[in-house]
Every structure is written in structure tokens, then in C-alpha cells.
mmCIF file of C-alpha atoms and ligand atoms in Angstrom:
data_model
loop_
_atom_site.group_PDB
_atom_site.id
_atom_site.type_symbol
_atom_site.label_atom_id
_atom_site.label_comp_id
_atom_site.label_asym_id
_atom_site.label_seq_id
_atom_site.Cartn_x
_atom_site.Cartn_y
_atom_site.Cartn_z
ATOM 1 C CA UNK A 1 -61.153 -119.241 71.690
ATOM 2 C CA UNK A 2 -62.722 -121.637 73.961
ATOM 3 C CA UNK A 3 -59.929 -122.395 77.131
ATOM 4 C CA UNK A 4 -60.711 -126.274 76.845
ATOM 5 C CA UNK A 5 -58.804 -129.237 75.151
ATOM 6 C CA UNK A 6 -59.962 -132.198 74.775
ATOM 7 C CA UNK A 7 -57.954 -135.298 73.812
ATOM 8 C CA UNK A 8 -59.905 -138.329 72.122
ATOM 9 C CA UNK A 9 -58.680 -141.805 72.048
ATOM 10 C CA UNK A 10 -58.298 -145.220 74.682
ATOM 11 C CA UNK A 11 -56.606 -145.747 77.573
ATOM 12 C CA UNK A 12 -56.084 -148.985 78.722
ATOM 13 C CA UNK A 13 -54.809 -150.426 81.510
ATOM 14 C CA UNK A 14 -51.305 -151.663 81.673
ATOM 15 C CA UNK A 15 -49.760 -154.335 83.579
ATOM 16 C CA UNK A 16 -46.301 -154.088 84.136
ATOM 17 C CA UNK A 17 -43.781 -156.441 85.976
ATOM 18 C CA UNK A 18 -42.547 -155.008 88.880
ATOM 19 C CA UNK A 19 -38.933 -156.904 90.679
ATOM 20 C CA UNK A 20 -40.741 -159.317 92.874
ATOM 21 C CA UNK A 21 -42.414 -160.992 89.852
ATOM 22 C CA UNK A 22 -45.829 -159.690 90.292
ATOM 23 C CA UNK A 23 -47.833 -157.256 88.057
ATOM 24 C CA UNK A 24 -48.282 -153.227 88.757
ATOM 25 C CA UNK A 25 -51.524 -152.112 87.239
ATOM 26 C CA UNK A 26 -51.458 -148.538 85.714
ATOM 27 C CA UNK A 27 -53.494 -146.532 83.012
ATOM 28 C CA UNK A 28 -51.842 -145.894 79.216
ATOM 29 C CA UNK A 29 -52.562 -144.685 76.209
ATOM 30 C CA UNK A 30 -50.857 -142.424 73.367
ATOM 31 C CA UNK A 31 -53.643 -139.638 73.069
ATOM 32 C CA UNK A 32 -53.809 -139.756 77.166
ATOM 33 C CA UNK A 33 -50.480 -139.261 77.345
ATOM 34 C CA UNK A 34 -50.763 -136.351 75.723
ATOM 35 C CA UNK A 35 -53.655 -135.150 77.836
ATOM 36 C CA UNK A 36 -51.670 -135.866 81.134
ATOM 37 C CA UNK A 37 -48.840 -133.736 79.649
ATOM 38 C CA UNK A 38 -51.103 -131.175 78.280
ATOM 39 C CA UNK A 39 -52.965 -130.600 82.020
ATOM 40 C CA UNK A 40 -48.961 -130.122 83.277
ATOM 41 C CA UNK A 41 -48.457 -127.618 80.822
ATOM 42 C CA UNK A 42 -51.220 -125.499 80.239
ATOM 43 C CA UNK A 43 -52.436 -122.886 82.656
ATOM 44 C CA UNK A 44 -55.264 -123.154 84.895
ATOM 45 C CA UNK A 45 -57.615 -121.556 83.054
ATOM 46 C CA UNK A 46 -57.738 -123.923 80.555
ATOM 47 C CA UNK A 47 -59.783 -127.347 81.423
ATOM 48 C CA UNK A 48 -58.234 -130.574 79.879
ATOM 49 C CA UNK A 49 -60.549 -133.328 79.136
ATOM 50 C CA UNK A 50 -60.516 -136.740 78.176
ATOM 51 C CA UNK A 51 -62.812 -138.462 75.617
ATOM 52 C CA UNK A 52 -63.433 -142.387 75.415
ATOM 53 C CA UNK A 53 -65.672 -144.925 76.091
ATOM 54 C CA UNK A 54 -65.468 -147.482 79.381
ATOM 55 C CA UNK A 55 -67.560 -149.856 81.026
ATOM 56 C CA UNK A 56 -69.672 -149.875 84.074
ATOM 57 C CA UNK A 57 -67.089 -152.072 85.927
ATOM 58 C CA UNK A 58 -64.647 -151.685 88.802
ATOM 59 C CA UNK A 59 -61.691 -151.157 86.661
ATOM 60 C CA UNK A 60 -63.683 -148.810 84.623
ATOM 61 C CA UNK A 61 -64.159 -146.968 87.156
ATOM 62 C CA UNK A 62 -60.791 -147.068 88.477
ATOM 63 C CA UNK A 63 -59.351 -145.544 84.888
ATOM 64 C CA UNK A 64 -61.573 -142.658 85.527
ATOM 65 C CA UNK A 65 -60.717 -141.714 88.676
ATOM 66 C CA UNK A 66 -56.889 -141.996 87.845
ATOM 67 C CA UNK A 67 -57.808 -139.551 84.693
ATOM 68 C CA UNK A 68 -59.751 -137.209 87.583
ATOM 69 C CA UNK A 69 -56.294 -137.520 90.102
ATOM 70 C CA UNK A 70 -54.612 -136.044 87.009
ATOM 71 C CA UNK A 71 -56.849 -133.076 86.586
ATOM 72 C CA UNK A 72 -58.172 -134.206 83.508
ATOM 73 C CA UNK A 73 -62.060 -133.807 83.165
ATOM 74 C CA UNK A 74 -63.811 -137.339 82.185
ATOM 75 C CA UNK A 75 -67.346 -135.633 82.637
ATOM 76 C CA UNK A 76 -68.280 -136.274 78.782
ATOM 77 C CA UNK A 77 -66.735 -140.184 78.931
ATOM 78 C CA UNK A 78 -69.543 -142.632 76.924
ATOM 79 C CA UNK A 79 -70.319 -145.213 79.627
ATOM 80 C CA UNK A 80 -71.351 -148.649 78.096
ATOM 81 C CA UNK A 81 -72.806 -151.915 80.343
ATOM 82 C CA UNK A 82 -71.855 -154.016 77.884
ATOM 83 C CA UNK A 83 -68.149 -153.617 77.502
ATOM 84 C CA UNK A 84 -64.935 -152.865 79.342
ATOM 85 C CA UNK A 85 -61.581 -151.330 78.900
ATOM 86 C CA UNK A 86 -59.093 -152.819 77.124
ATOM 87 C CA UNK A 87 -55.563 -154.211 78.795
ATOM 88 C CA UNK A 88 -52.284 -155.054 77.587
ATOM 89 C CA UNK A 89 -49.259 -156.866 79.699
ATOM 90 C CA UNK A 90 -45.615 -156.235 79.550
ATOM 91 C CA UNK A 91 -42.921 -158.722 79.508
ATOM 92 C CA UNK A 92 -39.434 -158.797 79.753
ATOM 93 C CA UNK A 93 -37.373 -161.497 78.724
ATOM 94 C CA UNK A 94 -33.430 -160.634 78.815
ATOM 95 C CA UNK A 95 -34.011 -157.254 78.814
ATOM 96 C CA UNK A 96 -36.468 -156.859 75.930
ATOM 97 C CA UNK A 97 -40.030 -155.504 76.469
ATOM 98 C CA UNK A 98 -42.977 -157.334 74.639
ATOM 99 C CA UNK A 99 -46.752 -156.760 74.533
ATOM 100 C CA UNK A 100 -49.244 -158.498 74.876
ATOM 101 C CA UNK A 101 -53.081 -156.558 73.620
ATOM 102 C CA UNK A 102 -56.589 -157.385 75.047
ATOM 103 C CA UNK A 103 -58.346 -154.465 72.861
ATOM 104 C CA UNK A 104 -59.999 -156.507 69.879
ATOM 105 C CA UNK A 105 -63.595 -155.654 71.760
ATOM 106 C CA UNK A 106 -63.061 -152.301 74.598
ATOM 107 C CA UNK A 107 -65.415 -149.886 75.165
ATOM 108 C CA UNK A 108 -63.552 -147.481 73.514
ATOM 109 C CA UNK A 109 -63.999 -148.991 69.847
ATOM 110 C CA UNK A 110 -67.684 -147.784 70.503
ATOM 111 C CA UNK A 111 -66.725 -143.961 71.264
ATOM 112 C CA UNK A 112 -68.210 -142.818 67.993
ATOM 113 C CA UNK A 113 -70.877 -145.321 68.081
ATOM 114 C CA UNK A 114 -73.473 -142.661 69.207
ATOM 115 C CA UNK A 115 -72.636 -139.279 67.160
ATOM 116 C CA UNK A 116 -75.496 -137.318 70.013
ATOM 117 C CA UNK A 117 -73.210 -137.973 72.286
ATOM 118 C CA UNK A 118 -70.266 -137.188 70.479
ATOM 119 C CA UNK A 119 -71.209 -134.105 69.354
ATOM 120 C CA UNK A 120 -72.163 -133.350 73.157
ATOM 121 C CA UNK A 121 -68.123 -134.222 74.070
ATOM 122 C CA UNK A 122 -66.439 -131.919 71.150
ATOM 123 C CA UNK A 123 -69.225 -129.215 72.265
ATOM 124 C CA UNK A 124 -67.267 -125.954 73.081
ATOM 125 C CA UNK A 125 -63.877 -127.294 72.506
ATOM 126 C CA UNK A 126 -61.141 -125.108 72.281
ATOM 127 C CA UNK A 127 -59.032 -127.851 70.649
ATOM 128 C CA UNK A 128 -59.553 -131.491 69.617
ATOM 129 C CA UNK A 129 -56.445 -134.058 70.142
ATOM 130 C CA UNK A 130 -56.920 -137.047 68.262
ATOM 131 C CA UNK A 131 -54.493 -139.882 66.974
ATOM 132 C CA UNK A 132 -53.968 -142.677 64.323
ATOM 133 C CA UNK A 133 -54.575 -145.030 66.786
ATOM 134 C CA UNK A 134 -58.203 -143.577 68.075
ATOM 135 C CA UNK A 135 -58.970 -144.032 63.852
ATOM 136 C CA UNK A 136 -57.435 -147.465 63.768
ATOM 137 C CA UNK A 137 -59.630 -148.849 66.715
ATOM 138 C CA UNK A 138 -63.044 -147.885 65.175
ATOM 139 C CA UNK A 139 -65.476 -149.833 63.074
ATOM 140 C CA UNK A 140 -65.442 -148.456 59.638
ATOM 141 C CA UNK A 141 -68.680 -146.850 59.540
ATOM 142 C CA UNK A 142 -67.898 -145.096 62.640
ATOM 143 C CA UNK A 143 -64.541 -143.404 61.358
ATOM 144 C CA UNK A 144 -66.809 -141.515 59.130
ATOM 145 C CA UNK A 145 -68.735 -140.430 61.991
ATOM 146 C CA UNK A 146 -66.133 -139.537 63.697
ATOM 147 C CA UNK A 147 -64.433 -137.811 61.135
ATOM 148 C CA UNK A 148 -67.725 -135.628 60.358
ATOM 149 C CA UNK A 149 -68.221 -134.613 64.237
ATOM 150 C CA UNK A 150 -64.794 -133.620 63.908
ATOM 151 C CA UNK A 151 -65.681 -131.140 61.054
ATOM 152 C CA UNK A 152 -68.676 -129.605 62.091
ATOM 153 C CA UNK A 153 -66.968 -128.803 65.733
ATOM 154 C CA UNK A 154 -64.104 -127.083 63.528
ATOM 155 C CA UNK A 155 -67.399 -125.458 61.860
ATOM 156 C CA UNK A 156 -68.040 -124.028 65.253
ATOM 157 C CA UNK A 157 -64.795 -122.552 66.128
ATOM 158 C CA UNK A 158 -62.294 -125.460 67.387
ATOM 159 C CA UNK A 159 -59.176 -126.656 66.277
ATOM 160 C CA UNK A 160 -58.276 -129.856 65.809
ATOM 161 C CA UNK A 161 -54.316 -131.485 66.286
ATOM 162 C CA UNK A 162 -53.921 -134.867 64.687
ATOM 163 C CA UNK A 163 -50.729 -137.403 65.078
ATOM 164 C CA UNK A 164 -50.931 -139.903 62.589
ATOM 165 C CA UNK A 165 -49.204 -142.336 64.938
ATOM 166 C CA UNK A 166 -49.225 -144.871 62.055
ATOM 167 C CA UNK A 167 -49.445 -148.587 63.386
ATOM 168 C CA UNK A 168 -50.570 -150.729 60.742
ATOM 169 C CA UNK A 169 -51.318 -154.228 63.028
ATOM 170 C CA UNK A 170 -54.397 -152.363 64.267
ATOM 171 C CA UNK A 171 -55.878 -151.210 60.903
ATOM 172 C CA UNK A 172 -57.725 -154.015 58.607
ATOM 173 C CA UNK A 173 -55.137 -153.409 56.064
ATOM 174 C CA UNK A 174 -51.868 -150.765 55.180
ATOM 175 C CA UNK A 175 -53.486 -148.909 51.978
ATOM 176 C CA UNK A 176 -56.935 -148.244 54.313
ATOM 177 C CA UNK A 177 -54.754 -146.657 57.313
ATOM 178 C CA UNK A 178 -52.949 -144.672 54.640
ATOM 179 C CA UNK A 179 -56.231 -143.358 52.892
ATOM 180 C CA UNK A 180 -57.946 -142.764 56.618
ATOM 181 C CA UNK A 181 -54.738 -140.845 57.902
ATOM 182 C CA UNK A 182 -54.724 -138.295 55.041
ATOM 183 C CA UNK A 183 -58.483 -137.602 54.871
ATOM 184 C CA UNK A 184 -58.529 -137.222 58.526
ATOM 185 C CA UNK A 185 -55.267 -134.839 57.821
ATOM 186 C CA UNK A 186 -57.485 -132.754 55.480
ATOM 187 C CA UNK A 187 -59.513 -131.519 58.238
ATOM 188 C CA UNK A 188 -56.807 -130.814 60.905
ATOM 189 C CA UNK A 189 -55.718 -126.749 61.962
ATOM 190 C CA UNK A 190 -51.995 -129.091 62.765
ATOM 191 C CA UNK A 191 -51.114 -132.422 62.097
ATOM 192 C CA UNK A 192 -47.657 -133.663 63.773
ATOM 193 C CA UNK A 193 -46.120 -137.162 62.559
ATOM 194 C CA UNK A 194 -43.428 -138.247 63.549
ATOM 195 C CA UNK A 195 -41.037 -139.445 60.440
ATOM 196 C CA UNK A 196 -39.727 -142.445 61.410
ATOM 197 C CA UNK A 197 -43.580 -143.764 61.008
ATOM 198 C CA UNK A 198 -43.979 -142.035 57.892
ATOM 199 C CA UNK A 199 -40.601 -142.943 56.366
ATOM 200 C CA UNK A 200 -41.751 -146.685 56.893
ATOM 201 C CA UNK A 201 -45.285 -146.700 56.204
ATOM 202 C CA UNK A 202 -45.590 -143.939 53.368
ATOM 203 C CA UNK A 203 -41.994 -144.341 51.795
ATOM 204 C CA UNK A 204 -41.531 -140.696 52.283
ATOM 205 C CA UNK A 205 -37.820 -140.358 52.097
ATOM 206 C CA UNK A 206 -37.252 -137.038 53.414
ATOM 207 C CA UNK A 207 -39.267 -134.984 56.928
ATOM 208 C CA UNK A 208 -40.053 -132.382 53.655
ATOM 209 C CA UNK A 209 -41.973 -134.905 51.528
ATOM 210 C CA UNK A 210 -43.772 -135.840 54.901
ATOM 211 C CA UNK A 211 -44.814 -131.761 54.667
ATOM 212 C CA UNK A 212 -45.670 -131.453 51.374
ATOM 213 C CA UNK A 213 -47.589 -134.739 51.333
ATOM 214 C CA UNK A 214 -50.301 -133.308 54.421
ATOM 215 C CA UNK A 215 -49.813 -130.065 53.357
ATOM 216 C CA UNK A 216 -51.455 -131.435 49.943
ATOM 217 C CA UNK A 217 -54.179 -133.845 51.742
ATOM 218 C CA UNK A 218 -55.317 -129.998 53.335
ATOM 219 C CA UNK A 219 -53.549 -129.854 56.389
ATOM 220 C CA UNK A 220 -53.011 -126.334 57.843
ATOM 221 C CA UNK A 221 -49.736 -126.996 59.925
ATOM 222 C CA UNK A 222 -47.322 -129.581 59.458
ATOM 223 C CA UNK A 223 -45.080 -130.409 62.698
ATOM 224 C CA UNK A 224 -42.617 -133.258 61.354
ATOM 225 C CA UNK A 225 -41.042 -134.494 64.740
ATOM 226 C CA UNK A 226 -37.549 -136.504 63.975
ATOM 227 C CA UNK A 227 -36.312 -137.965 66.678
ATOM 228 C CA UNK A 228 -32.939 -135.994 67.781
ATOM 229 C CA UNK A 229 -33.027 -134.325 64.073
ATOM 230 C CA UNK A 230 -34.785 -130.925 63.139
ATOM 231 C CA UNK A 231 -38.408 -130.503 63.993
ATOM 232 C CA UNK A 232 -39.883 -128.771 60.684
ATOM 233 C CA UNK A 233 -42.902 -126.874 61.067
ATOM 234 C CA UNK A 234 -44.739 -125.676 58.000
ATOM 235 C CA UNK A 235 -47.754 -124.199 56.657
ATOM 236 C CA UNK A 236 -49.095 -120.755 55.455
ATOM 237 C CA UNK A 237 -46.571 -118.441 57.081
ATOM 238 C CA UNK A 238 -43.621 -120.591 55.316
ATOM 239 C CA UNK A 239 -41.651 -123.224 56.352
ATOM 240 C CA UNK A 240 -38.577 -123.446 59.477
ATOM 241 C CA UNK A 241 -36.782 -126.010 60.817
ATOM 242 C CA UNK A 242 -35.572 -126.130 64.425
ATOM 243 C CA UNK A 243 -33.047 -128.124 66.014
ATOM 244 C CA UNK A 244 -34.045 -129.604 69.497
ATOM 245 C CA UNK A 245 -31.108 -129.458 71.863
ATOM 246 C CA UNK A 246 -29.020 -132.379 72.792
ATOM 247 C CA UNK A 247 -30.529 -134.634 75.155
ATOM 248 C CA UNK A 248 -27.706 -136.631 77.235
ATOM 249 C CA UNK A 249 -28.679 -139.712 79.702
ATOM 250 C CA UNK A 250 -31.744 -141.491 77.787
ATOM 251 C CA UNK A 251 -32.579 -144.365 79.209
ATOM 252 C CA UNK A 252 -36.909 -145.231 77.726
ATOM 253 C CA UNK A 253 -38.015 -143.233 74.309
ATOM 254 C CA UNK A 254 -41.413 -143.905 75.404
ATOM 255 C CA UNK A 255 -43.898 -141.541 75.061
ATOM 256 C CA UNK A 256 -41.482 -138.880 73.203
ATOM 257 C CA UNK A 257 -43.642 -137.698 70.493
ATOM 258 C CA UNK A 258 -46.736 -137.704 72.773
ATOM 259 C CA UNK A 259 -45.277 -135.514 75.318
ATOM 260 C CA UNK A 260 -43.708 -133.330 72.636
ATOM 261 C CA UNK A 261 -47.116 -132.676 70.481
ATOM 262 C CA UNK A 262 -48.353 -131.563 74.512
ATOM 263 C CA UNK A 263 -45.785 -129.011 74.681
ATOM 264 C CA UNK A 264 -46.083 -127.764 71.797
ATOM 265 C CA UNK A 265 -49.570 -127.299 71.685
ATOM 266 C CA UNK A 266 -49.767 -125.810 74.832
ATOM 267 C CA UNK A 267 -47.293 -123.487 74.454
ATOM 268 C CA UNK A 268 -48.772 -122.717 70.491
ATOM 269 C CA UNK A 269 -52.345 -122.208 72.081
ATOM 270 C CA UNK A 270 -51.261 -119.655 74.815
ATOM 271 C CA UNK A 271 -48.820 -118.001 73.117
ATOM 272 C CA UNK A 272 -49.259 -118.956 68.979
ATOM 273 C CA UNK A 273 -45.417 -118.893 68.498
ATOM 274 C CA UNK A 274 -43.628 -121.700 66.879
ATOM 275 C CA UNK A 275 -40.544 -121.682 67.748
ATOM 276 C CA UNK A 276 -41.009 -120.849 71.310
ATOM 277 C CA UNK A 277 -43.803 -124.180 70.896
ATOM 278 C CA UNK A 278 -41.276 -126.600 69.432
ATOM 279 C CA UNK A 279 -38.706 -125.528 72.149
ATOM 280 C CA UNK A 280 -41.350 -126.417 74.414
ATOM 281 C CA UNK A 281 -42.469 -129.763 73.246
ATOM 282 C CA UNK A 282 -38.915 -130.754 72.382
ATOM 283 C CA UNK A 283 -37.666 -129.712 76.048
ATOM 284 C CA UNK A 284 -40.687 -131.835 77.593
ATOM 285 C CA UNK A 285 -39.869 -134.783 75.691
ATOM 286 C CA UNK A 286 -36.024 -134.600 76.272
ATOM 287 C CA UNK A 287 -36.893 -134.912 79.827
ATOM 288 C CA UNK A 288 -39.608 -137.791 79.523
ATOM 289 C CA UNK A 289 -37.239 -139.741 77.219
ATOM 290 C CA UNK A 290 -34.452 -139.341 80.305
ATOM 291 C CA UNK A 291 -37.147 -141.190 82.635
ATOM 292 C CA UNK A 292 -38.502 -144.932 82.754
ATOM 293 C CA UNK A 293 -42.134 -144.898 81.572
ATOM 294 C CA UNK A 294 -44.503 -143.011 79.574
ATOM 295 C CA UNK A 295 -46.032 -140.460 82.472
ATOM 296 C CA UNK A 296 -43.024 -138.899 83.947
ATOM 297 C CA UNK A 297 -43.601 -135.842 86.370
ATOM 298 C CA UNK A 298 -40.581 -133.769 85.311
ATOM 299 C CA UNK A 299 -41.913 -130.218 84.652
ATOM 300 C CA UNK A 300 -39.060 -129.129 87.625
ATOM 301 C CA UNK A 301 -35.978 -128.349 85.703
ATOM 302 C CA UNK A 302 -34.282 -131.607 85.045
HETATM 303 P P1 ADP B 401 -41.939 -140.645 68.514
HETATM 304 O O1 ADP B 401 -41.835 -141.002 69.955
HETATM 305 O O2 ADP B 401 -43.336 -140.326 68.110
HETATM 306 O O3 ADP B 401 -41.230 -141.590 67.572
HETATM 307 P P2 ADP B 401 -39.689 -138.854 68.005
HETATM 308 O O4 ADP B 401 -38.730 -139.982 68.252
HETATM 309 O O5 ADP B 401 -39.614 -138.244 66.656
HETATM 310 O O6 ADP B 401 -41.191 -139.224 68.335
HETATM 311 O O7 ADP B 401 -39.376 -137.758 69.110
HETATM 312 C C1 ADP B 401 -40.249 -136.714 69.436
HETATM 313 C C2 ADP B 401 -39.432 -135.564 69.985
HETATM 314 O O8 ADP B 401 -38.725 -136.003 71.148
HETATM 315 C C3 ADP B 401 -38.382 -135.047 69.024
HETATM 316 O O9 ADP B 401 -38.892 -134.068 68.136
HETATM 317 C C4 ADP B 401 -37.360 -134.450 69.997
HETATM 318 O O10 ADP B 401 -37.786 -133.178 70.403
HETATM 319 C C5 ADP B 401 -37.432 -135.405 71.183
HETATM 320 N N1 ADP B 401 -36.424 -136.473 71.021
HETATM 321 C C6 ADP B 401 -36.645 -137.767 70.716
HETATM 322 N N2 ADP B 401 -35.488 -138.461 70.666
HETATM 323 C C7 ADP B 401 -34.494 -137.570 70.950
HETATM 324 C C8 ADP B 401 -33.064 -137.639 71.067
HETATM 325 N N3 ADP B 401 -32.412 -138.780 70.864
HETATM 326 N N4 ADP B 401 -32.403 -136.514 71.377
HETATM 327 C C9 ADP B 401 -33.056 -135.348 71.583
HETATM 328 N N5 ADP B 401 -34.390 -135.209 71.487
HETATM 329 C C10 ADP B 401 -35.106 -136.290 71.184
#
């Protein structure tokens, strides 16, 4: 298999408020979350890359060279002059976080806009990363594209991990997320929900009908993540359910599932056994979730 993994998806920047009332400027994103946790924990020999589309602006430029600090390889990133990246804003009133979204026109709905260059991205890929949310933000037209350049690099030898990460407010409507997120489930080596989001926006009322529903849409593994509750992994060799260990002292649940599908993957890719993968990605995230923010270096022992 090919040593290189490539997430695909948009990171945009974030503005957060900082104590003196004033705005820190960073760089988010679920699938590059993943990515940045994937470069921590997979070895050396393996190159992790990042696949969007920016602009040709200052702050365009600025994402990519925070991706490059991080190790992660933005050689193959579609550069567009007519479009930038897109931004959202946090705000706290008492307490409570709220968000605020300039993405309605980034650069990174056009990353499937031009299937050459695509196909040029997934070329050689060891495994392909990919999220509901990278569906969500495409045209229509191009989620087919996407889809089918998906397909024909599992064709030629690479896998492809999917996390539904189901978020209806970016889709046109509910029933077209649901009928995107199982084809695109059809044609994934692993997809790995998370069943809070599939308990709300499929009805499922157990993690097992979760399983059996993307197990039926084609999926080859099933990871059903579940909060502090069993992680159930399923597919041709059977089914098992694990049972992360207690996390104590967590103060921000953010990024939790995407730092768990990073340990897990890397750990499944290197060493292809499950258990020893979910006790990695549920360790990573029971550290991350113990941290403020979504990018939290904590690979030391905690
Ligand atoms: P998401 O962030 O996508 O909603 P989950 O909440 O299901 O994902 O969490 C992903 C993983 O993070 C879980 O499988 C588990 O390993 C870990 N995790 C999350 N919340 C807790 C918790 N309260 N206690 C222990 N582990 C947790």
C-alpha cells in the first residue's frame, strides 16, 4: 500500500475571542483536524496531505503555510484567483459559544470543480479521508464528481475512510444529505459516524442499526463512535464492541470524533488491528476532549 493519506475537505479560518476583547485568528476544519492528528500519529514514512481549494490571497496563503508548519503536504491544493477561504467567528455570551459562518462562496466549494486536477490529488493515495461536511459544501453536480474520483482511486488501490459528520444546515435539504451520505458510504473500505448524529438525523435508535444500515448501503467497516459508550466496529470479520476507558477532567468535546477516526486509522493502517485502533483513537480523543480547542498537542502521556 501506498504510505500517503490524504484528507479532503475545508479549512477555514477561525476567529476566536481572546481575554482582552480582541480576535485570535487560527485555521479549523473537521477533516483537517483529522489530518493534523493523523501527521502526530502516523510514522514518518507515511506523508499526510491535505486536499482543498484556496485563493490567491494573503490569508490563503497564510492557511497553507500553517497546514506546511504541521507537516501536512498542501502540494496538490487547487488554487483559484477568484475566490477565498471561508471564515467563521466565535462568540461568547455568558459562557455559551456561538458561530457565526462566512462559507456560502470559499474556494473550497470549487475543490471538485476540475476532476483533472482531482484525479491528480487522490493519485497514489494510500488512503482518502473525507467527511459529510466536504459533501455538504459542494454544488450538486460536483458531488457526483467527486464521488466518481473517489471510486476510480479505490479502482487503483486506495482506501477510502468516510465520517458522515451529518449537519443538515449546510445541505439544501435533510432527505438529500441522507441519500448523499449513504451512496458515498457504498464506496468507503470504513465509514465511522458518530451516533449521536445518526440517532438524530436517521432515527436510528440503537449504534447496531447505525451498522447494519452502512453495512447495507455497501460499506466495508463500520466504526460507530458513542461518545463515552462502546465503540462498535463491524464488518466482514464479525462484529465487537469496545469500551473506551473513563476519561476524568473534560473541560471542550471539541474535535472528539475527529481526533478519534485519526487514531484509529493510523494505528489500523500500520498495524490492521482493531482493537489495538479503537484503543488508539479513543485514548487520543480522551486527551483532546481534556484540552480547550480542537488542535491539542497531547501525544505526551497526559
Ligand atoms: P463526536 O465528537 O463526533 O460527537 P463522540 O462524542 O462520539 O464523537 O466521541 C468520539 C470518541 O471520543 C468516543 O468514541 C470516545 O472514544 C471519546 N469520547 C468522547 N466523549 C467521551 C467521554 N465522555 N468519555 C470518554 N471518552 C469519550
Amino acid at each position: 500500500m501506498s504510505l500517503k493519506f490524504l484528507a479532503v475537505g475545508e479549512c477555514m479560518v477561525e476567529m476566536a475571542p481572546t481575554a482582552d476583547g480582541t480576535y485570535a485568528m487560527g485555521f479549523a476544519g473537521d477533516t483537517l483536524n483529522t489530518a493534523w492528528y493523523a501527521r502526530k500519529c502516523l510514522p514518518a514514512n507515511w506523508s499526510v496531505g491535505y486536499y482543498t481549494a484556496v485563493g490567491r490571497d494573503q490569508v490563503s496563503e497564510e492557511m497553507l503555510g500553517f497546514l506546511k508548519g504541521s507537516g501536512i503536504d498542501t502540494a496538490s491544493v487547487h488554487k483559484r484567483d477568484d475566490r477565498t477561504v471561508g471564515l467563521y467567528m466565535i462568540q461568547l455570551k455568558d459562557g455559551e459559544r456561538s458561530f457565526a459562518y462566512w462559507r456560502s462562496h470559499s474556494a473550497a466549494r470549487c475543490l471538485a470543480s476540475d476532476r483533472a486536477h482531482l484525479d491528480s490529488a487522490l493519485a497514489g493515495t494510500g488512503l482518502a479521508y473525507f467527511s459529510g461536511i466536504t459533501l455538504a459544501i459542494l454544488p450538486a453536480a460536483d458531488r457526483v464528481v467527486f464521488l466518481d474520483a473517489l471510486r476510480a482511486a479505490r479502482g487503483r488501490g486506495a482506501r477510502i475512510a468516510f465520517d458522515p459528520n451529518l449537519r443538515p444546515r449546510l445541505w439544501e435539504n435533510a432527505e438529500t444529505m441522507r441519500a448523499c451520505v449513504t451512496q458515498a458510504a457504498g464506496l468507503c473500505d470504513l465509514v465511522m459516524p458518530s451516533f449521536d448524529d445518526e440517532m438524530t438525523h436517521f432515527g436510528d435508535s440503537t449504534p447496531e442499526v447505525s451498522v447494519d444500515r452502512y453495512l447495507a448501503a455497501g460499506a466495508g467497516m463500520v466504526v460507530v463512535k458513542n461518545g463515552p459508550a462502546d465503540v462498535i466496529c463491524a464488518g466482514r470479520e464479525g462484529r465487537q464492541s469496545f469500551q473506551p476507558e473513563p476519561v476524568t477532567g473534560i473541560v471542550d468535546t471539541t474535535a472528539a470524533g475527529d481526533s478519534f477516526n485519526a487514531g484509529f486509522l493510523a494505528e489500523y493502517l500500520t498495524s490492521g488491528d482493531i482493537a489495538a485502533s479503537v484503543g488508539a483513537g479513543a485514548r487520543l480523543a480522551g486527551r483532546v476532549i481534556c484540552n480547550r480547542g480542537a488542535l491539542v498537542d497531547c501525544l505526551e502521556p497526559a
